[in-house]
């Protein structure tokens, strides 16, 4: 079961990876979105061991000036900026900006917050790898 979970995860996260034409038919355009073993603050990516794994995918819209508030994740979280520019403040690690078309592997067990400092909505596509009732985020 864990092996199937990892396979599904790999397909979701890396479905944008460049592949050889023989793997798919047609005229698909495939772009690599992420290819890393480290998250946004340099932590090694680790997959949790859950008895009942669960993948949650969300589209999150930040109106101008909106923030997530300070929070952390105890599960792997992968985000893609569909629209706008997201500013992420990471406790003790500084601030980073992610523009439209950027992807990020979010920090693990480290407080951070996302902020829309722009004048248009920021829209994210987010994949959470959880299970066993684990919260998607823990507020500070």
mmCIF file of N, CA, C and O in Angstrom, residues 1 16 28 33 59 88 135 138:
data_model
loop_
_atom_site.group_PDB
_atom_site.id
_atom_site.type_symbol
_atom_site.label_atom_id
_atom_site.label_comp_id
_atom_site.label_asym_id
_atom_site.label_seq_id
_atom_site.Cartn_x
_atom_site.Cartn_y
_atom_site.Cartn_z
ATOM 1 N N UNK A 1 0.817 -1.194 0.000
ATOM 2 C CA UNK A 1 0.000 0.000 0.000
ATOM 3 C C UNK A 1 0.866 1.266 0.000
ATOM 4 O O UNK A 1 0.591 2.192 -0.704
ATOM 5 N N UNK A 16 4.692 16.965 -14.462
ATOM 6 C CA UNK A 16 5.210 17.963 -15.385
ATOM 7 C C UNK A 16 6.614 17.672 -15.862
ATOM 8 O O UNK A 16 7.173 18.445 -16.620
ATOM 9 N N UNK A 28 1.391 15.887 -26.364
ATOM 10 C CA UNK A 28 1.383 16.483 -25.037
ATOM 11 C C UNK A 28 2.585 17.399 -24.857
ATOM 12 O O UNK A 28 3.674 17.089 -25.304
ATOM 13 N N UNK A 33 8.046 20.740 -13.307
ATOM 14 C CA UNK A 33 7.660 21.738 -12.316
ATOM 15 C C UNK A 33 8.547 21.688 -11.079
ATOM 16 O O UNK A 33 8.768 22.696 -10.428
ATOM 17 N N UNK A 59 -7.219 24.137 -4.322
ATOM 18 C CA UNK A 59 -6.960 25.392 -5.015
ATOM 19 C C UNK A 59 -7.235 26.471 -3.977
ATOM 20 O O UNK A 59 -8.332 26.547 -3.422
ATOM 21 N N UNK A 88 6.422 34.353 0.916
ATOM 22 C CA UNK A 88 6.437 33.418 2.035
ATOM 23 C C UNK A 88 7.512 33.856 3.020
ATOM 24 O O UNK A 88 8.677 33.971 2.657
ATOM 25 N N UNK A 135 -3.533 16.783 10.709
ATOM 26 C CA UNK A 135 -3.969 18.085 10.203
ATOM 27 C C UNK A 135 -3.127 18.493 9.011
ATOM 28 O O UNK A 135 -1.939 18.193 8.953
ATOM 29 N N UNK A 138 -0.837 23.332 11.102
ATOM 30 C CA UNK A 138 -0.962 23.576 12.542
ATOM 31 C C UNK A 138 -0.677 25.053 12.785
ATOM 32 O O UNK A 138 0.409 25.554 12.455
#
